[in-house]
Short mmCIF file of C-alpha atoms in Angstrom, two decimals:
data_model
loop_
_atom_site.label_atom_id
_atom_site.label_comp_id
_atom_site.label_asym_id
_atom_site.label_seq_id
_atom_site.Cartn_x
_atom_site.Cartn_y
_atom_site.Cartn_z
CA UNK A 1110 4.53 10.63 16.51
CA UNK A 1111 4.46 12.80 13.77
CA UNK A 1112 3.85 16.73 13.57
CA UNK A 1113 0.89 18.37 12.73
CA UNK A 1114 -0.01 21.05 10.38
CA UNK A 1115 -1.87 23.90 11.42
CA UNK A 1116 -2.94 26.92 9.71
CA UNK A 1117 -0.70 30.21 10.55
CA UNK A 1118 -2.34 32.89 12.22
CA UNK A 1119 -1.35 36.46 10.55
CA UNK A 1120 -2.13 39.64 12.36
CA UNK A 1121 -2.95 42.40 9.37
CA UNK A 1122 -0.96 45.45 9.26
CA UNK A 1123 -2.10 48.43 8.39
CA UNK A 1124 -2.65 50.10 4.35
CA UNK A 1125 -3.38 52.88 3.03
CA UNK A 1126 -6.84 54.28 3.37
CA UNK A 1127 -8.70 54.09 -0.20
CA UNK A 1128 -6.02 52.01 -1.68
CA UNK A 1129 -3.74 55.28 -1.95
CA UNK A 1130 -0.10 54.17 -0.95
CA UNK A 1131 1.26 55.24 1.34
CA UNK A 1132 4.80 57.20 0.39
CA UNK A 1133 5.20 59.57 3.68
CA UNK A 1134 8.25 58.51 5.89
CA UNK A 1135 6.82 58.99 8.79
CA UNK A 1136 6.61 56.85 12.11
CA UNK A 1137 3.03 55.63 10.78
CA UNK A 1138 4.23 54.46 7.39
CA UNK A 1139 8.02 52.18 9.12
CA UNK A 1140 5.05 50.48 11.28
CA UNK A 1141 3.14 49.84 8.03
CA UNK A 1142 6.04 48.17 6.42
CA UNK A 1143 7.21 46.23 9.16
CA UNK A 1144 6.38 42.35 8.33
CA UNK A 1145 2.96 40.92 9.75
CA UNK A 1146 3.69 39.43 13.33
CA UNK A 1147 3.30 35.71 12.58
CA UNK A 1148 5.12 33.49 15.59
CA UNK A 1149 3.11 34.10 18.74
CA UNK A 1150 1.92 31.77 21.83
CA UNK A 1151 -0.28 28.93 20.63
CA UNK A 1152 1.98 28.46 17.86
CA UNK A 1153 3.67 25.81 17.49
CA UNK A 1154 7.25 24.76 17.61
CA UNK A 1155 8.35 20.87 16.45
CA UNK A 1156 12.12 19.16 17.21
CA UNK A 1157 12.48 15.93 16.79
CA UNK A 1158 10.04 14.89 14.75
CA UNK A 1159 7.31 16.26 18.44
CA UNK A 1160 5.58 19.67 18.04
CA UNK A 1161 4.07 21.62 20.90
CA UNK A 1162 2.56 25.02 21.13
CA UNK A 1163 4.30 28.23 22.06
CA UNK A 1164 3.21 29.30 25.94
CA UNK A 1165 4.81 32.66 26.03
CA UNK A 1166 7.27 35.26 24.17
CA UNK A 1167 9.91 36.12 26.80
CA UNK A 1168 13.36 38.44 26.09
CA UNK A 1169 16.45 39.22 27.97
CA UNK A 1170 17.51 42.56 26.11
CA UNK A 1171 17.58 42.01 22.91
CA UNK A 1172 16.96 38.18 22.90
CA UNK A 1173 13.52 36.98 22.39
CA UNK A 1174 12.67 32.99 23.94
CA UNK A 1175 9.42 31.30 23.16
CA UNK A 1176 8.56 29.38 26.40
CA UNK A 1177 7.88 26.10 25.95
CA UNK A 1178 7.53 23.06 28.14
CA UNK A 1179 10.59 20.73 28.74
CA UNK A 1180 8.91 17.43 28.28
CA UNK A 1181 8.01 18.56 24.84
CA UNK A 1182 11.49 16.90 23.46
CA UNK A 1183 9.99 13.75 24.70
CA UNK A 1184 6.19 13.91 24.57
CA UNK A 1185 5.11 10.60 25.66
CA UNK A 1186 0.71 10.22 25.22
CA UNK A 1187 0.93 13.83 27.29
CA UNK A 1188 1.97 12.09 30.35
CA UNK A 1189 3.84 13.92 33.17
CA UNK A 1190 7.53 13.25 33.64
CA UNK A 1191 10.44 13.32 35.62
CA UNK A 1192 12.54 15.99 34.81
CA UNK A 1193 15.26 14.77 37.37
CA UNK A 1194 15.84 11.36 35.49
CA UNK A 1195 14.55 11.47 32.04
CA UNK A 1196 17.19 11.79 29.33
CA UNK A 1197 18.47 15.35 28.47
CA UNK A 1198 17.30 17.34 25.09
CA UNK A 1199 20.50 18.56 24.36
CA UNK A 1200 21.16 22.69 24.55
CA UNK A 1201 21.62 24.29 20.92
CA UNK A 1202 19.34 21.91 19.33
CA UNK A 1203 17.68 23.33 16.36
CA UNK A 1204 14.10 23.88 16.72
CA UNK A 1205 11.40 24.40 13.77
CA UNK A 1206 9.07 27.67 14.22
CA UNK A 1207 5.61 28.10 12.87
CA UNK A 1208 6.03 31.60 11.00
CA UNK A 1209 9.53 31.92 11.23
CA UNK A 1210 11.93 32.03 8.48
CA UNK A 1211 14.74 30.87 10.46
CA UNK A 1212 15.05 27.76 13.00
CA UNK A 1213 15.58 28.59 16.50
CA UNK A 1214 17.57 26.91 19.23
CA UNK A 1215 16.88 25.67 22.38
CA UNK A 1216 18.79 26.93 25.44
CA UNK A 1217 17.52 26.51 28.58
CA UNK A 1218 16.05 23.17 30.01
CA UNK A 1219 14.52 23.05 33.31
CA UNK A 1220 14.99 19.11 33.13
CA UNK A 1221 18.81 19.89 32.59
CA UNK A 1222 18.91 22.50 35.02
CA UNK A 1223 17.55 20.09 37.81
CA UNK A 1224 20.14 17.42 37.08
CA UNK A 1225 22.69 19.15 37.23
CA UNK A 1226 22.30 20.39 40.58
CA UNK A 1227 21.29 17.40 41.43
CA UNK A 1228 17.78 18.37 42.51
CA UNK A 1229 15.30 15.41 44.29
CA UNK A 1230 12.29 17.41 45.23
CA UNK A 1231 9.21 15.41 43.69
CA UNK A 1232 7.26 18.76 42.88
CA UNK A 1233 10.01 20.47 41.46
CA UNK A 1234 11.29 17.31 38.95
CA UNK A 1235 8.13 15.91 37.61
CA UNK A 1236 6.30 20.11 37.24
CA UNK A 1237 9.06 22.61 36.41
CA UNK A 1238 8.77 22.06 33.18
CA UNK A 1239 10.09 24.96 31.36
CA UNK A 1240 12.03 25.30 28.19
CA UNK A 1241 13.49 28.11 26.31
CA UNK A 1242 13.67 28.53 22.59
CA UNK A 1243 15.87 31.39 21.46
CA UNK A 1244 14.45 33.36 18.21
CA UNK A 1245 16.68 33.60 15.15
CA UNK A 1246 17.74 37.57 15.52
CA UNK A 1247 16.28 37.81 11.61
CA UNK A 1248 12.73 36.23 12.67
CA UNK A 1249 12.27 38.89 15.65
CA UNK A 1250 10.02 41.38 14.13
CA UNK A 1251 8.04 38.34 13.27
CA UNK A 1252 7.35 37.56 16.38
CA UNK A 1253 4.25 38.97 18.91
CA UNK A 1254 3.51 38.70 22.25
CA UNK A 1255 -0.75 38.62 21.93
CA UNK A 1256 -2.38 35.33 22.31
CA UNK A 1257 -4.47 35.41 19.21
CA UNK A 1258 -8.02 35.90 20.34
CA UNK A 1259 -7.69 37.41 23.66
CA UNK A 1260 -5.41 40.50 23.92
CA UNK A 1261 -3.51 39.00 26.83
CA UNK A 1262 -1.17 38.62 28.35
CA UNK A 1263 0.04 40.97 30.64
CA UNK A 1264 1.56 40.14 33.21
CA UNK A 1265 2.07 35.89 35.08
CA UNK A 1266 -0.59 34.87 37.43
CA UNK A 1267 1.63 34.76 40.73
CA UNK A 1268 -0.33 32.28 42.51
CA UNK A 1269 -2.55 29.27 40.77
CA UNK A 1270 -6.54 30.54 40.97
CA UNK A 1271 -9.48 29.23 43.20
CA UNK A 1272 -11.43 26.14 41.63
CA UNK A 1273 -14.38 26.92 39.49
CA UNK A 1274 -12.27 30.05 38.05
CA UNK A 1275 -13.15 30.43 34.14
CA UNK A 1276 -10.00 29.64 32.45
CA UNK A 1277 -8.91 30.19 28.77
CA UNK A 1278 -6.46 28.35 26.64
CA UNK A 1279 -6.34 29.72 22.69
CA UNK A 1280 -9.69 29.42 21.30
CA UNK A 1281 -10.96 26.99 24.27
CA UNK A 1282 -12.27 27.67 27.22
CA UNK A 1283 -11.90 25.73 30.93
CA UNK A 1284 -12.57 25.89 34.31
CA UNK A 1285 -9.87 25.51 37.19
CA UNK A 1286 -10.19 22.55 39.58
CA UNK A 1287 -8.14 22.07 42.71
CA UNK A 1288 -4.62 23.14 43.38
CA UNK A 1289 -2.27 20.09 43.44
CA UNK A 1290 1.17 19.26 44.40
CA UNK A 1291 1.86 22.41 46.90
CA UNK A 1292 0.99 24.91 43.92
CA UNK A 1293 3.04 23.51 41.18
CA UNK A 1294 -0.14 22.19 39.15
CA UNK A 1295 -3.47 23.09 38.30
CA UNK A 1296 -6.38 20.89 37.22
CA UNK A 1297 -8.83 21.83 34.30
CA UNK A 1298 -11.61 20.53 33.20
CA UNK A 1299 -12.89 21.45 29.24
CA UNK A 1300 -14.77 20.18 26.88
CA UNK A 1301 -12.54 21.04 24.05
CA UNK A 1302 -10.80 17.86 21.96
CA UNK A 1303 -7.70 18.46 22.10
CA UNK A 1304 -4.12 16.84 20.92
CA UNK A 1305 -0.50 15.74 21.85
CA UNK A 1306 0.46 19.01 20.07
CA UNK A 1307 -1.81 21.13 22.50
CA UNK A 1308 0.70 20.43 24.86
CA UNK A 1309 2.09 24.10 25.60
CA UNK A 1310 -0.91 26.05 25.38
CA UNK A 1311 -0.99 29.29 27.14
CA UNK A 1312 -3.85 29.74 29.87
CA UNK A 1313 -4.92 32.75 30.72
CA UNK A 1314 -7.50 34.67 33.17
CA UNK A 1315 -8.42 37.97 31.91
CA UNK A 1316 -5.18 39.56 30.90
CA UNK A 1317 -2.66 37.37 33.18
CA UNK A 1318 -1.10 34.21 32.19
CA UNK A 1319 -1.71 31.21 34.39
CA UNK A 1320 1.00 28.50 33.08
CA UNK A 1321 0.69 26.08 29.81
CA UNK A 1322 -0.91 22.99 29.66
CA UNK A 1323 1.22 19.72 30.77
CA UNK A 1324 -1.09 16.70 30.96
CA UNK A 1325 -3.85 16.36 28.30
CA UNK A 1326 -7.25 15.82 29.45
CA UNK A 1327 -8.08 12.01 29.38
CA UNK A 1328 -12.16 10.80 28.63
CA UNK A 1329 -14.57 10.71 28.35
CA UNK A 1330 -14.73 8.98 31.68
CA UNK A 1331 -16.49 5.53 32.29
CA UNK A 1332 -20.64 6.32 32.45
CA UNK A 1333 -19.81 10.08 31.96
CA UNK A 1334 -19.46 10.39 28.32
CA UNK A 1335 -19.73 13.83 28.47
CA UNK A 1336 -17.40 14.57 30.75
CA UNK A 1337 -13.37 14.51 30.36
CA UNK A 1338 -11.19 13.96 32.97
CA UNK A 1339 -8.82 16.77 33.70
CA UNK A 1340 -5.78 18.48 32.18
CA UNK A 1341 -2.55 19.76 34.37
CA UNK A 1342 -1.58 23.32 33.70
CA UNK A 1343 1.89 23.73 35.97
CA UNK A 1344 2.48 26.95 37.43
CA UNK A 1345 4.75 29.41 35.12
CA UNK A 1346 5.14 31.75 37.79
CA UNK A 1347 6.84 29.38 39.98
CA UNK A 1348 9.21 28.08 36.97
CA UNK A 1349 10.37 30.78 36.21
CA UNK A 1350 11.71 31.87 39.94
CA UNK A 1351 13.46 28.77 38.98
CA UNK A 1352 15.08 30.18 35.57
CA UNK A 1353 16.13 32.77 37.35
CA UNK A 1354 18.16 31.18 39.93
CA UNK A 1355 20.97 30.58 36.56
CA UNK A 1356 23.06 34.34 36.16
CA UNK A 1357 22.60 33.88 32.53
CA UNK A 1358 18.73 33.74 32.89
CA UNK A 1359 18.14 36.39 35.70
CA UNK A 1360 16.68 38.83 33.89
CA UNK A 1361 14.79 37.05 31.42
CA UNK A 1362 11.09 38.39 31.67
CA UNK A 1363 7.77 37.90 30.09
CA UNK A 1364 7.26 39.93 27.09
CA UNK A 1365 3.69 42.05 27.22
CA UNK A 1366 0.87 42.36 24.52
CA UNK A 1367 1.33 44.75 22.19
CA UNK A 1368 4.72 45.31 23.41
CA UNK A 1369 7.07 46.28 20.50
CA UNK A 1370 9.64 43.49 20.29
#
């Protein structure tokens, strides 16, 4: 499989009114000169030779992640896998960022994590699917929070929504089918055509962030052209009680919209 190329997304900062510049130092004029915020969820990220998109912006202090999920090291048609026995994407391997000037590295694998505790639990290993990217510290004013298009999010759904719920991923839009495998996964059905790389879009509802998408949708299905069957989003909320559970990941949080980074 081979990555994809997809236009960058730049969020405009602000000029000088009339084309007057601006020479004041004042707190208006360091915000105009900061760089425009150009790695943000629905980006994408690509190691080994597989890109995804971005799900989230997380920190822990001064250390900004990109959430992304763990089965995007070994992308396989968008199928589901298990995180308890498939082979490990090794910590501190470089990853390539859309926007960034520097490559980041991943540190936290919820497929590693699982092993090495020796975790069975069939919901947990095939739908905690979390990975952590850690931002070069010279790409983190480049990096925002806002999912391009809809303002959000602002805070993690904390429990997966009722079917028929209006759902948003990026520029697509979805609708929530039943709750699956004791709240680890939601379905979604959409009309949108979407790609291996999709894998790791955020969805949202309203300003709250549901989980990324896992499992492609598959159709159109037989004498229902028009009709895909549907996606898995996993449940972020849930992964990341798990992320917490390691003392070097307990207080990594979800970083806000708008929220200076």
């Amino acid at each position: 499989m081979t990555a994809r190329t997809s236009p960058r997304v730049l969020v405009l900062v602000a000029t000088a009114a009339l084309g007057v510049p601006l020479v004041t130092t004042s707190p208006g004029a360091v915000a105009a000169s900061r760089p425009a915020a150009t790695i943000h969820p629905a980006g994408e990220v690509n190691f080994g030779g597989v890109s995804c998109e971005i799900g989230a912006v997380m920190r822990q202090g001064h250390t900004v992640y990109l959430a992304i999920p763990a089965s995007c090291g070994g992308i396989d048609a968008g199928k589901v896998q298990d995180g308890c026995a498939e082979p490990i994407t090794p910590a501190g391997l470089p990853v390539s960022i859309e926007g960034a000037k520097h490559r980041g590295h991943l540190v936290y694998n919820s497929f590693t994590a699982m092993q090495s505790r020796g975790d069975v639990s069939p919901n947990r290993c095939y739908y905690n699917d979390l990975a952590l990217v850690k931002v070069n510290r010279h790409d983190r004013h480049r990096v925002t929070a806002t999912i391009p298009g809809t303002g959000a999010p602002r805070s993690v759904l904390a429990t997966l929504p009722k079917s028929g719920t209006s759902l948003k991923f990026g520029a697509n839009t979805a609708t929530a089918g039943a709750t699956q495998h004791q709240g680890w996964v939601l379905l979604a059905n959409t009309m949108a055509m979407l790609k291996t790389a999709n894998v790791g879009a955020p969805v949202t509802i309203g300003n709250k962030l549901v989980g990324m998408l896992l499992v492609l949708p598959k159709g159109p299905i037989p004498m229902v052209p028009l009709l895909q069957q549907p996606g898995q989003i996993f449940n972020l909320a849930r992964a990341i009680k798990q992320l917490h559970k390691l003392p070097r990941f307990r207080h990594v949080r979800l970083v806000r919209a708008g929220e200076r980074i």
